[in-house]
Coordinates of C-alpha atoms in Angstrom, one line a residue:
Chain A
M1 CA 90.5 113.5 181.5
I2 CA 87.9 111.1 182.8
S3 CA 84.8 112.8 184.3
A4 CA 83.9 110.8 187.4
F5 CA 80.2 110.7 187.0
A6 CA 80.0 109.3 183.5
L7 CA 79.8 105.5 183.8
H8 CA 80.5 103.8 180.5
P9 CA 77.4 101.8 179.6
A10 CA 79.3 99.3 177.6
L11 CA 81.5 98.5 180.6
I12 CA 78.5 98.0 182.8
L13 CA 77.2 95.3 180.4
I14 CA 80.6 93.7 179.9
A15 CA 81.3 93.6 183.6
G16 CA 77.8 92.1 184.0
A17 CA 78.7 89.4 181.5
F18 CA 81.6 88.3 183.7
L19 CA 79.5 88.5 186.9
L20 CA 76.7 86.3 185.5
P21 CA 78.5 82.9 185.6
L22 CA 79.1 83.4 189.4
L23 CA 75.4 83.7 190.1
K24 CA 72.7 81.0 190.4
G25 CA 68.9 80.7 190.5
Q26 CA 66.8 83.8 191.3
M27 CA 69.9 85.9 191.8
R28 CA 71.0 85.2 188.3
N29 CA 67.6 85.8 186.8
M30 CA 67.5 89.2 188.6
A31 CA 70.9 90.1 187.3
V32 CA 70.0 89.1 183.8
L33 CA 67.4 91.7 183.8
A34 CA 69.0 94.3 186.0
I35 CA 72.3 94.5 184.1
P36 CA 70.9 95.6 180.8
A37 CA 68.2 97.8 182.5
T38 CA 71.0 99.6 184.3
T39 CA 72.9 100.0 181.0
L40 CA 69.8 101.4 179.4
V41 CA 69.3 104.0 182.1
S42 CA 72.9 104.9 182.1
V43 CA 72.8 105.5 178.3
F44 CA 70.0 108.1 178.7
L45 CA 71.7 109.8 181.6
L46 CA 74.8 110.6 179.6
P47 CA 75.2 114.2 178.5
D48 CA 76.5 115.1 175.0
G49 CA 80.2 115.4 174.3
K50 CA 83.4 113.6 174.8
L51 CA 83.0 112.3 178.3
W52 CA 86.1 110.2 178.6
E53 CA 89.4 111.3 177.0
T54 CA 92.7 109.7 177.6
S55 CA 96.0 109.7 175.8
W56 CA 97.7 106.5 174.7
L57 CA 101.0 106.6 172.8
D58 CA 100.7 109.8 170.9
Y59 CA 97.0 109.7 170.4
T60 CA 94.1 111.2 172.2
L61 CA 91.5 108.6 172.6
A62 CA 87.8 109.2 173.4
P63 CA 86.3 105.9 174.5
L64 CA 83.1 107.6 175.6
A65 CA 81.7 110.2 173.2
V66 CA 78.0 110.8 173.1
D67 CA 75.7 112.6 170.6
Q68 CA 72.2 112.1 169.4
L69 CA 73.1 109.3 166.9
S70 CA 75.3 107.3 169.3
R71 CA 72.7 107.7 172.1
L72 CA 70.0 106.3 169.8
F73 CA 72.0 103.2 168.9
A74 CA 73.3 102.6 172.4
G75 CA 69.8 102.9 173.7
I76 CA 68.3 100.4 171.3
F77 CA 71.2 98.0 171.8
A78 CA 70.6 98.1 175.6
L79 CA 66.9 97.7 175.2
M80 CA 67.6 94.7 172.9
A81 CA 69.9 93.1 175.5
L82 CA 67.1 93.6 178.1
A83 CA 64.4 92.0 175.9
G84 CA 66.7 89.3 174.7
G85 CA 67.7 88.5 178.3
L86 CA 64.1 88.3 179.3
F87 CA 63.3 86.0 176.4
A88 CA 66.3 83.8 177.1
L89 CA 65.8 83.4 180.9
H90 CA 64.7 79.9 180.3
Q91 CA 67.9 79.0 178.3
Q92 CA 69.7 76.2 180.1
N93 CA 73.1 76.8 178.5
R94 CA 75.3 78.7 180.9
L95 CA 77.7 80.2 178.4
E96 CA 75.2 81.9 176.0
M97 CA 73.9 84.7 178.2
P98 CA 77.4 86.0 179.3
A99 CA 78.5 85.7 175.7
A100 CA 75.5 87.7 174.6
Y101 CA 76.1 90.4 177.1
L102 CA 79.8 90.7 176.2
Y103 CA 78.6 90.9 172.5
A104 CA 75.9 93.5 173.3
G105 CA 78.3 95.5 175.5
S106 CA 81.0 95.7 172.9
A107 CA 78.4 96.8 170.3
I108 CA 77.5 99.6 172.6
G109 CA 81.2 100.3 173.0
V110 CA 81.5 100.7 169.2
V111 CA 78.7 103.2 169.0
L112 CA 79.9 105.2 171.9
A113 CA 83.5 105.3 170.6
G114 CA 84.9 108.7 169.6
D115 CA 88.0 107.4 168.0
L116 CA 88.9 104.7 165.5
I117 CA 91.2 102.7 167.9
T118 CA 88.4 102.2 170.4
V119 CA 86.0 101.3 167.5
F120 CA 88.5 98.6 166.5
V121 CA 89.0 97.2 170.0
F122 CA 85.2 96.8 170.6
W123 CA 84.7 95.6 167.0
E124 CA 87.0 92.6 167.7
L125 CA 85.4 91.9 171.1
M126 CA 82.0 91.8 169.3
A127 CA 83.4 89.1 167.0
I128 CA 84.5 87.1 170.0
G129 CA 81.2 87.5 171.8
S130 CA 79.1 86.5 168.8
T131 CA 81.3 83.5 168.1
L132 CA 80.9 82.3 171.6
I133 CA 77.1 82.5 171.2
I134 CA 77.3 80.2 168.2
W135 CA 79.8 77.9 170.0
S136 CA 77.5 77.6 173.0
T137 CA 75.0 75.7 170.9
G138 CA 77.4 72.8 171.0
T139 CA 76.3 70.9 167.8
P140 CA 78.9 69.9 165.2
S141 CA 77.2 72.0 162.5
A142 CA 77.3 75.1 164.8
W143 CA 81.0 74.4 165.5
A144 CA 81.7 74.3 161.8
A145 CA 79.6 77.4 161.1
S146 CA 81.2 79.3 163.9
R147 CA 84.7 78.7 162.5
R148 CA 83.6 80.0 159.1
Y149 CA 81.9 82.9 160.8
L150 CA 85.0 83.7 162.8
T151 CA 87.3 83.5 159.8
V152 CA 85.2 86.0 157.9
H153 CA 85.1 88.4 160.8
L154 CA 88.7 88.1 161.7
A155 CA 89.6 88.8 158.0
G156 CA 87.3 91.8 158.1
G157 CA 89.0 92.9 161.3
V158 CA 92.4 92.7 159.6
I159 CA 91.2 94.7 156.7
L160 CA 89.7 97.3 159.1
F161 CA 92.9 97.4 161.1
A162 CA 95.0 98.0 158.0
G163 CA 92.6 100.8 157.0
I164 CA 92.6 102.5 160.4
T165 CA 96.4 102.3 160.5
G166 CA 96.7 103.9 157.1
H167 CA 94.2 106.5 157.9
I168 CA 96.0 107.5 161.1
I169 CA 99.4 107.7 159.3
E170 CA 97.8 109.8 156.5
T171 CA 95.8 112.2 158.5
G172 CA 97.5 112.0 161.9
N173 CA 94.0 112.0 163.4
V174 CA 92.4 109.1 165.3
G175 CA 89.0 110.8 165.7
F176 CA 86.0 108.9 164.2
S177 CA 84.2 111.3 162.0
A178 CA 82.8 111.4 158.4
M179 CA 85.4 110.3 155.8
Q180 CA 85.5 110.2 152.0
A181 CA 86.3 107.0 150.2
N182 CA 89.2 108.7 148.5
S183 CA 92.3 106.8 149.6
I184 CA 93.3 103.2 149.9
A185 CA 93.2 103.4 153.7
N186 CA 89.6 104.8 153.8
W187 CA 88.5 102.2 151.2
L188 CA 89.9 99.5 153.5
I189 CA 87.9 100.9 156.4
L190 CA 84.8 101.0 154.3
I191 CA 85.3 97.4 153.2
G192 CA 85.9 96.3 156.8
F193 CA 82.6 98.0 157.8
L194 CA 80.7 96.5 154.9
I195 CA 81.8 92.9 155.6
N196 CA 80.0 93.2 159.0
A197 CA 77.0 94.7 157.3
G198 CA 76.6 91.6 155.2
A199 CA 77.4 93.3 151.9
P200 CA 78.3 91.3 148.8
P201 CA 80.3 89.2 148.1
F202 CA 80.4 88.2 151.8
S203 CA 76.7 88.2 152.6
A204 CA 76.7 84.5 153.0
W205 CA 78.3 84.5 156.4
L206 CA 75.0 85.7 157.9
P207 CA 72.5 83.1 156.8
D208 CA 75.2 80.5 157.2
A209 CA 76.1 81.2 160.8
Y210 CA 73.2 82.8 162.6
P211 CA 70.6 80.0 162.1
E212 CA 73.1 77.6 163.8
A213 CA 72.7 79.4 167.1
S214 CA 70.3 78.3 169.7
W215 CA 66.6 79.4 169.8
S216 CA 67.6 82.4 171.9
G217 CA 71.1 82.9 170.5
M218 CA 69.9 84.0 167.1
V219 CA 67.7 86.7 168.7
F220 CA 70.8 88.4 170.1
L221 CA 72.9 87.8 166.9
S222 CA 70.3 89.4 164.6
A223 CA 70.6 92.8 166.4
F224 CA 74.2 93.8 166.9
T225 CA 76.8 93.1 164.2
T226 CA 74.9 94.3 161.2
K227 CA 73.4 97.3 163.0
T228 CA 76.7 98.3 164.4
A229 CA 78.0 98.3 160.8
V230 CA 75.1 100.5 159.8
Y231 CA 76.0 102.9 162.6
V232 CA 79.7 103.2 161.6
L233 CA 78.7 103.7 158.0
L234 CA 76.2 106.3 159.1
R235 CA 78.9 108.1 161.0
G236 CA 81.9 107.4 158.7
F237 CA 80.6 107.3 155.1
P238 CA 77.3 109.2 154.7
G239 CA 76.5 110.1 151.1
T240 CA 79.0 107.7 149.6
E241 CA 77.2 107.0 146.3
I242 CA 78.4 103.4 145.8
L243 CA 76.5 102.5 149.0
I244 CA 73.2 103.1 147.2
W245 CA 73.9 100.3 144.7
I246 CA 75.4 98.0 147.3
G247 CA 72.3 98.5 149.4
I248 CA 70.0 97.8 146.5
F249 CA 71.9 94.7 145.6
M250 CA 71.6 93.5 149.2
I251 CA 67.8 94.2 149.2
F252 CA 67.2 92.0 146.2
Y253 CA 69.7 89.3 147.2
G254 CA 67.8 89.0 150.5
I255 CA 64.4 88.7 148.7
V256 CA 65.4 86.1 146.1
Y257 CA 67.4 83.9 148.5
A258 CA 64.7 84.0 151.1
L259 CA 62.1 83.0 148.5
L260 CA 64.0 79.9 147.8
E261 CA 64.8 79.0 151.4
N262 CA 63.2 76.3 153.4
D263 CA 64.6 76.8 156.9
M264 CA 62.4 79.3 158.8
R265 CA 65.3 81.0 160.5
R266 CA 67.4 81.2 157.4
I267 CA 64.5 83.0 155.7
L268 CA 64.7 85.6 158.5
A269 CA 68.5 85.7 158.2
Y270 CA 68.3 86.5 154.5
S271 CA 65.7 89.2 155.4
I272 CA 68.2 90.8 157.7
V273 CA 70.5 91.3 154.7
N274 CA 67.5 92.6 152.8
Q275 CA 66.5 95.1 155.6
V276 CA 70.1 96.3 156.2
G277 CA 70.1 96.9 152.4
F278 CA 67.4 99.6 152.9
M279 CA 69.6 101.3 155.6
I280 CA 72.8 101.2 153.4
T281 CA 70.9 102.7 150.5
G282 CA 69.7 105.5 152.8
I283 CA 73.3 106.1 154.0
G284 CA 74.3 106.2 150.3
I285 CA 71.7 108.8 149.5
G286 CA 73.1 110.8 152.4
T287 CA 70.6 113.6 152.9
E288 CA 69.3 114.4 156.3
M289 CA 66.0 112.7 155.6
A290 CA 67.9 109.6 154.3
L291 CA 70.2 109.4 157.3
N292 CA 67.3 109.9 159.7
G293 CA 65.5 107.1 157.8
A294 CA 68.5 104.7 158.0
A295 CA 68.8 105.3 161.8
A296 CA 65.1 105.1 162.4
H297 CA 64.9 101.9 160.3
A298 CA 67.7 100.4 162.2
V299 CA 65.8 100.9 165.4
S300 CA 62.5 99.5 164.0
H301 CA 64.3 96.6 162.4
I302 CA 66.1 95.5 165.6
I303 CA 62.7 95.3 167.3
Y304 CA 60.6 93.5 164.7
K305 CA 63.4 91.2 163.6
A306 CA 64.1 90.2 167.2
L307 CA 60.3 89.7 167.6
L308 CA 60.2 87.5 164.5
L309 CA 63.2 85.5 165.7
M310 CA 61.6 85.1 169.1
T311 CA 58.5 83.5 167.6
A312 CA 60.8 81.3 165.4
G313 CA 62.7 80.4 168.5
A314 CA 59.5 79.6 170.3
V315 CA 58.5 77.3 167.5
L316 CA 62.0 75.7 167.5
V317 CA 61.8 75.0 171.3
A318 CA 58.3 73.6 171.0
T319 CA 58.7 71.4 167.9
N320 CA 62.5 71.0 167.5
R321 CA 61.9 71.6 163.7
R322 CA 63.3 74.4 161.6
K323 CA 62.1 73.5 158.1
C324 CA 59.0 75.1 156.6
S325 CA 58.3 71.8 154.8
E326 CA 57.8 70.1 158.2
L327 CA 55.8 72.9 159.9
G328 CA 52.4 74.4 159.5
G329 CA 49.1 74.8 161.3
L330 CA 50.7 75.9 164.5
F331 CA 48.1 78.6 165.0
H332 CA 45.8 76.0 166.5
S333 CA 47.9 75.6 169.7
M334 CA 50.2 78.6 169.7
P335 CA 47.8 81.5 169.2
L336 CA 49.9 84.1 171.1
T337 CA 53.1 83.2 169.2
T338 CA 51.1 83.4 165.9
L339 CA 49.8 86.8 166.8
C340 CA 53.3 88.1 167.7
A341 CA 54.7 86.6 164.5
C342 CA 52.0 88.4 162.5
I343 CA 52.7 91.7 164.1
G344 CA 56.4 91.3 163.4
A345 CA 55.6 90.3 159.9
L346 CA 53.3 93.4 159.4
A347 CA 56.0 95.6 160.9
I348 CA 58.8 94.3 158.6
S349 CA 56.5 94.8 155.6
S350 CA 55.9 98.4 156.7
F351 CA 52.1 98.1 157.1
P352 CA 50.5 101.4 158.3
L353 CA 50.3 101.5 162.1
T354 CA 53.5 99.6 162.6
S355 CA 57.1 100.7 163.1
G356 CA 58.3 99.7 159.6
F357 CA 55.8 102.1 158.0
I358 CA 57.2 105.2 159.7
S359 CA 60.9 104.4 159.3
K360 CA 61.4 102.7 155.9
S361 CA 59.3 105.3 154.1
M362 CA 61.8 108.0 155.1
V363 CA 64.4 106.3 152.9
S364 CA 62.0 106.2 149.9
Q365 CA 61.0 109.8 150.6
A366 CA 64.7 110.8 150.5
A367 CA 65.0 109.1 147.0
I368 CA 61.9 111.1 145.9
D369 CA 63.3 114.3 147.3
G370 CA 66.5 113.7 145.4
H371 CA 64.6 112.9 142.2
M372 CA 66.2 109.5 141.9
Q373 CA 63.5 107.7 140.0
T374 CA 65.5 104.5 139.4
V375 CA 66.4 104.2 143.0
W376 CA 62.9 104.9 144.1
L377 CA 61.5 102.3 141.7
F378 CA 63.9 99.7 143.1
L379 CA 63.0 100.6 146.7
T380 CA 59.3 100.4 145.9
A381 CA 59.5 97.0 144.2
A382 CA 61.6 95.9 147.2
S383 CA 59.0 97.0 149.7
A384 CA 56.5 94.8 147.9
G385 CA 59.1 92.0 147.9
V386 CA 59.6 92.3 151.7
F387 CA 56.0 91.5 152.2
L388 CA 56.4 88.6 149.8
H389 CA 59.5 86.9 151.3
A390 CA 59.1 87.7 155.0
G391 CA 55.8 89.3 155.7
I392 CA 53.6 86.5 154.3
K393 CA 56.0 83.7 153.7
F394 CA 57.3 83.3 157.2
P395 CA 54.0 83.3 159.1
W396 CA 52.2 81.4 156.3
F397 CA 54.5 78.5 156.1
V398 CA 55.2 78.2 159.8
F399 CA 51.8 78.9 161.4
F400 CA 49.2 78.4 158.7
Q401 CA 49.4 76.5 155.3
K402 CA 48.7 72.8 155.5
D403 CA 48.2 71.4 159.0
S404 CA 51.3 69.5 160.0
G405 CA 49.3 67.9 162.8
L406 CA 51.7 69.4 165.4
R407 CA 50.0 70.8 168.5
P408 CA 52.9 72.2 170.6
A409 CA 52.1 74.3 173.7
E410 CA 52.9 78.0 173.9
P411 CA 56.4 78.7 175.2
P412 CA 57.2 79.4 178.9
L413 CA 56.1 82.7 180.5
S414 CA 59.5 84.5 180.2
M415 CA 59.6 83.9 176.4
R416 CA 56.0 85.1 176.1
F417 CA 56.8 88.3 178.0
G418 CA 59.8 89.0 175.6
M419 CA 57.6 88.5 172.6
V420 CA 54.7 90.6 173.8
L421 CA 57.0 93.4 174.9
F422 CA 58.5 93.8 171.4
A423 CA 55.1 93.2 169.7
I424 CA 53.7 96.2 171.7
L425 CA 56.8 98.3 170.8
C426 CA 56.3 97.5 167.0
V427 CA 52.8 98.9 167.2
A428 CA 53.5 101.7 169.6
I429 CA 56.3 103.1 167.4
G430 CA 54.0 102.9 164.5
L431 CA 51.2 104.7 166.3
W432 CA 53.4 107.4 167.9
P433 CA 56.3 107.9 165.6
D434 CA 57.2 111.3 167.1
F435 CA 58.8 109.6 170.1
L436 CA 61.3 107.9 167.8
Y437 CA 61.6 110.9 165.5
A438 CA 62.7 113.1 168.4
M439 CA 65.7 110.8 169.0
L440 CA 67.0 110.9 165.4
P441 CA 70.2 112.7 164.6
Y442 CA 68.6 115.5 162.6
A443 CA 65.3 117.4 163.0
V444 CA 62.5 115.5 161.3
V445 CA 60.3 117.3 158.8
Y446 CA 58.3 114.3 157.7
V447 CA 54.6 113.3 158.2
P448 CA 54.2 109.5 157.5
Y449 CA 50.5 109.4 157.9
T450 CA 49.0 111.1 154.8
A451 CA 46.0 109.7 153.0
A452 CA 48.1 109.3 149.9
H453 CA 50.9 107.4 151.6
V454 CA 48.6 105.1 153.5
V455 CA 46.6 104.2 150.4
T456 CA 49.5 103.8 148.0
Q457 CA 51.3 101.6 150.6
L458 CA 48.2 99.4 151.1
Q459 CA 47.9 99.0 147.3
L460 CA 51.5 98.0 147.0
L461 CA 51.4 95.5 149.9
L462 CA 48.0 94.0 149.4
F463 CA 48.7 93.3 145.7
S464 CA 52.0 91.7 146.5
G465 CA 50.0 89.6 148.9
L466 CA 47.7 88.7 146.0
A467 CA 50.8 87.7 144.0
F468 CA 51.9 85.4 146.8
F469 CA 48.7 83.5 146.9
V470 CA 48.4 83.4 143.1
M471 CA 51.9 82.0 142.8
L472 CA 51.6 79.8 145.8
N473 CA 52.2 76.7 143.8
Y474 CA 55.6 78.0 142.7
L475 CA 56.5 78.9 146.3
K476 CA 56.0 75.4 147.7
R477 CA 58.9 74.6 150.0
T478 CA 61.3 71.9 149.0
P479 CA 64.0 70.5 151.2
T480 CA 66.8 72.3 149.5
I481 CA 69.4 75.0 150.1
T482 CA 70.6 77.6 147.6
L483 CA 74.2 77.9 146.7
D484 CA 75.8 81.2 147.6
A485 CA 79.2 82.8 147.4
D486 CA 80.2 80.7 150.4
W487 CA 80.3 77.8 148.0
L488 CA 83.7 79.2 147.0
W489 CA 85.1 78.6 150.5
R490 CA 83.0 75.7 151.6
A491 CA 83.1 73.5 148.5
S492 CA 85.0 74.6 145.5
G493 CA 87.8 76.3 147.4
P494 CA 88.6 73.2 149.5
A495 CA 88.1 71.0 146.5
A496 CA 90.5 73.2 144.5
G497 CA 92.9 73.1 147.4
R498 CA 92.7 69.3 147.6
T499 CA 93.3 69.1 143.8
I500 CA 96.3 71.4 144.0
A501 CA 97.6 69.5 147.0
S502 CA 97.3 66.1 145.3
A503 CA 98.9 67.5 142.1
L504 CA 101.7 68.8 144.2
Q505 CA 102.1 65.5 146.0
I506 CA 102.3 63.6 142.7
S507 CA 104.8 66.0 141.2
L508 CA 106.9 65.9 144.4
A509 CA 106.9 62.1 144.2
C510 CA 108.0 62.2 140.6
M511 CA 110.8 64.6 141.4
R512 CA 111.8 62.5 144.4
K513 CA 112.0 59.4 142.2
G514 CA 114.0 61.3 139.5
F515 CA 116.5 62.6 142.2
A516 CA 116.9 59.2 143.6
A517 CA 117.7 57.7 140.2
A518 CA 120.2 60.4 139.4
N519 CA 121.7 60.0 142.9
V520 CA 122.2 56.3 142.4
M521 CA 123.9 56.8 139.0
L522 CA 126.2 59.5 140.3
S523 CA 127.3 57.6 143.4
A524 CA 127.9 54.5 141.3
A525 CA 130.1 56.6 139.0
I526 CA 132.0 58.0 141.9
N527 CA 132.3 54.6 143.6
R528 CA 133.8 53.1 140.4
Q529 CA 136.7 55.6 140.5
R530 CA 137.5 54.4 144.1
L531 CA 138.0 50.8 143.0
P532 CA 141.6 49.5 142.2
D533 CA 140.9 50.1 138.4
G534 CA 139.6 53.6 139.1
F535 CA 141.1 56.6 137.4
L536 CA 143.3 57.6 140.3
L537 CA 144.2 54.2 141.7
R538 CA 145.1 52.5 138.4
S539 CA 148.9 51.7 137.8
W540 CA 150.2 53.8 135.0
P541 CA 153.1 52.7 132.5
S542 CA 156.6 54.4 133.1
A543 CA 156.7 55.5 129.4
N544 CA 153.9 57.9 130.3
M545 CA 156.1 59.5 133.0
S546 CA 159.2 60.0 130.8
L547 CA 156.9 61.6 128.1
W548 CA 155.6 64.2 130.5
V549 CA 159.1 64.9 131.9
M550 CA 160.3 65.6 128.4
V551 CA 157.3 67.9 127.7
M552 CA 158.2 69.8 130.8
L553 CA 161.9 70.2 130.0
L554 CA 161.2 71.3 126.4
S555 CA 158.7 73.9 127.6
Y556 CA 161.3 75.2 130.1
L557 CA 163.9 75.5 127.3
A558 CA 161.3 77.4 125.1
L559 CA 160.5 79.8 127.9
Y560 CA 164.2 80.4 128.5
Y561 CA 164.7 81.6 124.9
L562 CA 161.6 83.7 125.0
E563 CA 163.0 85.9 127.9
Chain B
M1 CA 42.1 68.6 168.2
K2 CA 39.0 68.6 170.3
Q3 CA 37.1 71.5 168.8
K4 CA 37.8 72.8 165.3
H5 CA 39.3 76.3 164.9
W6 CA 37.2 78.7 162.9
L7 CA 39.9 78.9 160.4
D8 CA 39.6 75.2 159.7
N9 CA 36.1 75.8 158.2
P10 CA 36.4 76.3 154.4
D11 CA 33.4 78.6 154.5
N12 CA 35.2 81.1 156.7
V13 CA 38.3 80.8 154.6
R14 CA 36.2 81.7 151.5
L15 CA 34.7 84.6 153.5
L16 CA 38.3 85.8 154.2
W17 CA 39.2 85.6 150.6
R18 CA 36.2 87.7 149.6
G19 CA 37.0 90.3 152.2
F20 CA 40.6 90.4 150.9
L21 CA 39.5 90.8 147.3
L22 CA 37.0 93.5 148.3
T23 CA 39.8 95.4 150.2
L24 CA 42.0 95.2 147.0
V25 CA 39.3 96.8 145.0
L26 CA 38.6 99.4 147.7
T27 CA 42.3 100.5 147.9
V28 CA 42.5 100.9 144.1
A29 CA 39.2 102.9 144.1
L30 CA 40.4 105.0 147.0
G31 CA 43.6 105.7 145.1
A32 CA 41.5 107.1 142.2
L33 CA 39.5 109.3 144.6
I34 CA 42.1 111.0 146.7
D35 CA 45.0 113.2 145.6
L36 CA 48.2 111.1 145.6
H37 CA 50.6 114.0 145.3
P38 CA 52.6 112.2 142.6
H39 CA 56.2 113.2 142.3
F40 CA 57.2 111.1 139.3
P41 CA 54.9 111.1 136.3
I42 CA 54.6 107.3 136.5
E43 CA 52.9 107.6 139.9
S44 CA 49.8 109.2 138.4
W45 CA 49.0 106.2 136.3
F46 CA 45.7 104.6 137.4
G47 CA 46.4 101.9 140.0
F48 CA 50.2 102.3 139.5
Y49 CA 51.1 101.0 143.0
A50 CA 48.7 98.0 142.8
A51 CA 50.0 96.9 139.4
Y52 CA 53.6 97.6 140.2
G53 CA 53.5 95.7 143.5
F54 CA 51.8 92.7 141.8
L55 CA 54.1 92.6 138.8
A56 CA 57.3 93.3 140.8
C57 CA 56.4 90.3 143.0
L58 CA 55.7 88.1 140.0
L59 CA 59.0 89.0 138.5
M60 CA 60.9 88.4 141.7
I61 CA 59.3 84.9 142.0
I62 CA 60.2 84.1 138.5
V63 CA 63.8 85.3 138.9
A64 CA 64.1 83.3 142.1
K65 CA 62.7 80.2 140.4
A66 CA 65.1 80.6 137.5
M67 CA 68.1 81.0 139.9
G68 CA 66.8 78.1 141.9
L69 CA 67.1 75.9 138.8
L70 CA 70.8 76.7 138.8
L71 CA 71.7 77.0 142.4
K72 CA 69.4 74.7 144.3
R73 CA 71.0 71.7 146.0
P74 CA 69.6 69.1 148.5
D75 CA 69.9 70.4 152.0
T76 CA 72.4 67.7 152.8
F77 CA 74.8 69.3 150.2
Y78 CA 77.3 70.6 152.8
E79 CA 76.9 67.8 155.2
G80 CA 80.1 66.3 156.5
D81 CA 82.1 69.5 155.9
H82 CA 82.4 69.9 159.6
C83 CA 84.7 66.9 159.9
D84 CA 87.1 68.2 157.2
D85 CA 90.0 68.5 159.6

């Protein structure tokens, strides 16, 4: 049953993606903004419930199912597409924007899917859209990174598909609702979801691929894949305890690798893994407070991470440099970009009055409510670490530190609009959290602004700031990268493959030589028998013949008497 | 580079530093004055959040440095792997 009035927001955005290449000039610019704006409005016009239902084979699919949680994610995805489109208006590449809208549209498709089959279809479309964004950059390194990216995601898709198939066979149910990690099929689904979340041991795909996208491409990439994974984990596996520890691992992985990193956008990529870690931990804790916190933090995170990447993109456009060791002192000529970067940095660090403060603290509060002291201690240390690796490090090394002598101009107007829009949102959500709280899946009984919370958070953050400046000498950027698990498939794997291949080749050559020698000997031996003095062609003496006739006659006689 | 930015003046930077240190002292003092509603016993230690934040960051930097010794490579390490066909 398809109700006529419910337009599918994902299909609006995807149809828009195919429309964009046909348009030019002002028409195209209008469409770039109008398509996600329409999508955004259509998300909030949808009533709750399964709006589209159709049967396919023996299954009842629900490609459009809406509740509080899916509306929140679809809404923030549409808003992200709108702001990203605004920021990227200036992008000359004609492939990137349609790819980004296909990508964003399929992410919305995943969060509005009421069954696992629809989830899978949009999941794979997302992989295609995001790969196209990286391809559109057109550099050899982006091409290589996109192939690694696609390999990881297609492998993840295969695992997810196996899991979904198994799940449907076991339960006979295609509906997408909370599951337990209690069967092989469900474990496969969980693993498929976690690969997209950037969980270990596959975290490396994210900082490997995203920073190879263009200045605007990475803004889109940062928002959808990981947060869609957060959404499906929120819906599919709330309260799965192992997620707490996976989340905490991701949090510290992100911090440590970002501290060692030199490329400004790779710093931000590691911090995506770090922030998603907070959400995964919240999902693992699984109480209403924790799940609300994970959802709220996903929304805050999409906004401030896009803002940070917009400022990084502005710097990339203006200077064509990505490395902290080659940047610095940009606040002189890019004051607005600097201000926006600082607001994003304060928001990611959860400073009071910003969006991070009112969302991340809910996860910590859930750990406190559950009396999980160890988890809480990890989360608190990690909050300090976020300020260290992203909150100060990114703005400090890019916009302040030593003067690099660069005096680039501010970016074009459309980029500035995109940045300012999200900077305002970072602060607005921090100032009026009730607006966001009202959209969360469960009723919120949490007051973020208490004197105790503000003071303790300030202590924590300001002293980690002190640690940054005290240890500044140890944080000086060097033109290095840090090896990650992807070393296995980028260096040691191929090397091992080459070694095995050459060993195989050598042994094959040896065997071939051996066979050839044996062959020569055998054919010589056979050939010899075919010559005039060979065994069969030789002339035999007549005495031989009469001997054998006698043997035959004697045996005939013997047999006769035996009868 | 016509006129100097106020942040380029070392006096102003020194002033900022003083303001920062003063804020640090203030937050710790405030923490002693107001009721922090501690949930875990460890939270009621004097200046717990300040000390914990500082030490945690120190530890993370040291761990990162130590891992860097093992895992750091020049950023040209993977170069050329895009023509491995």
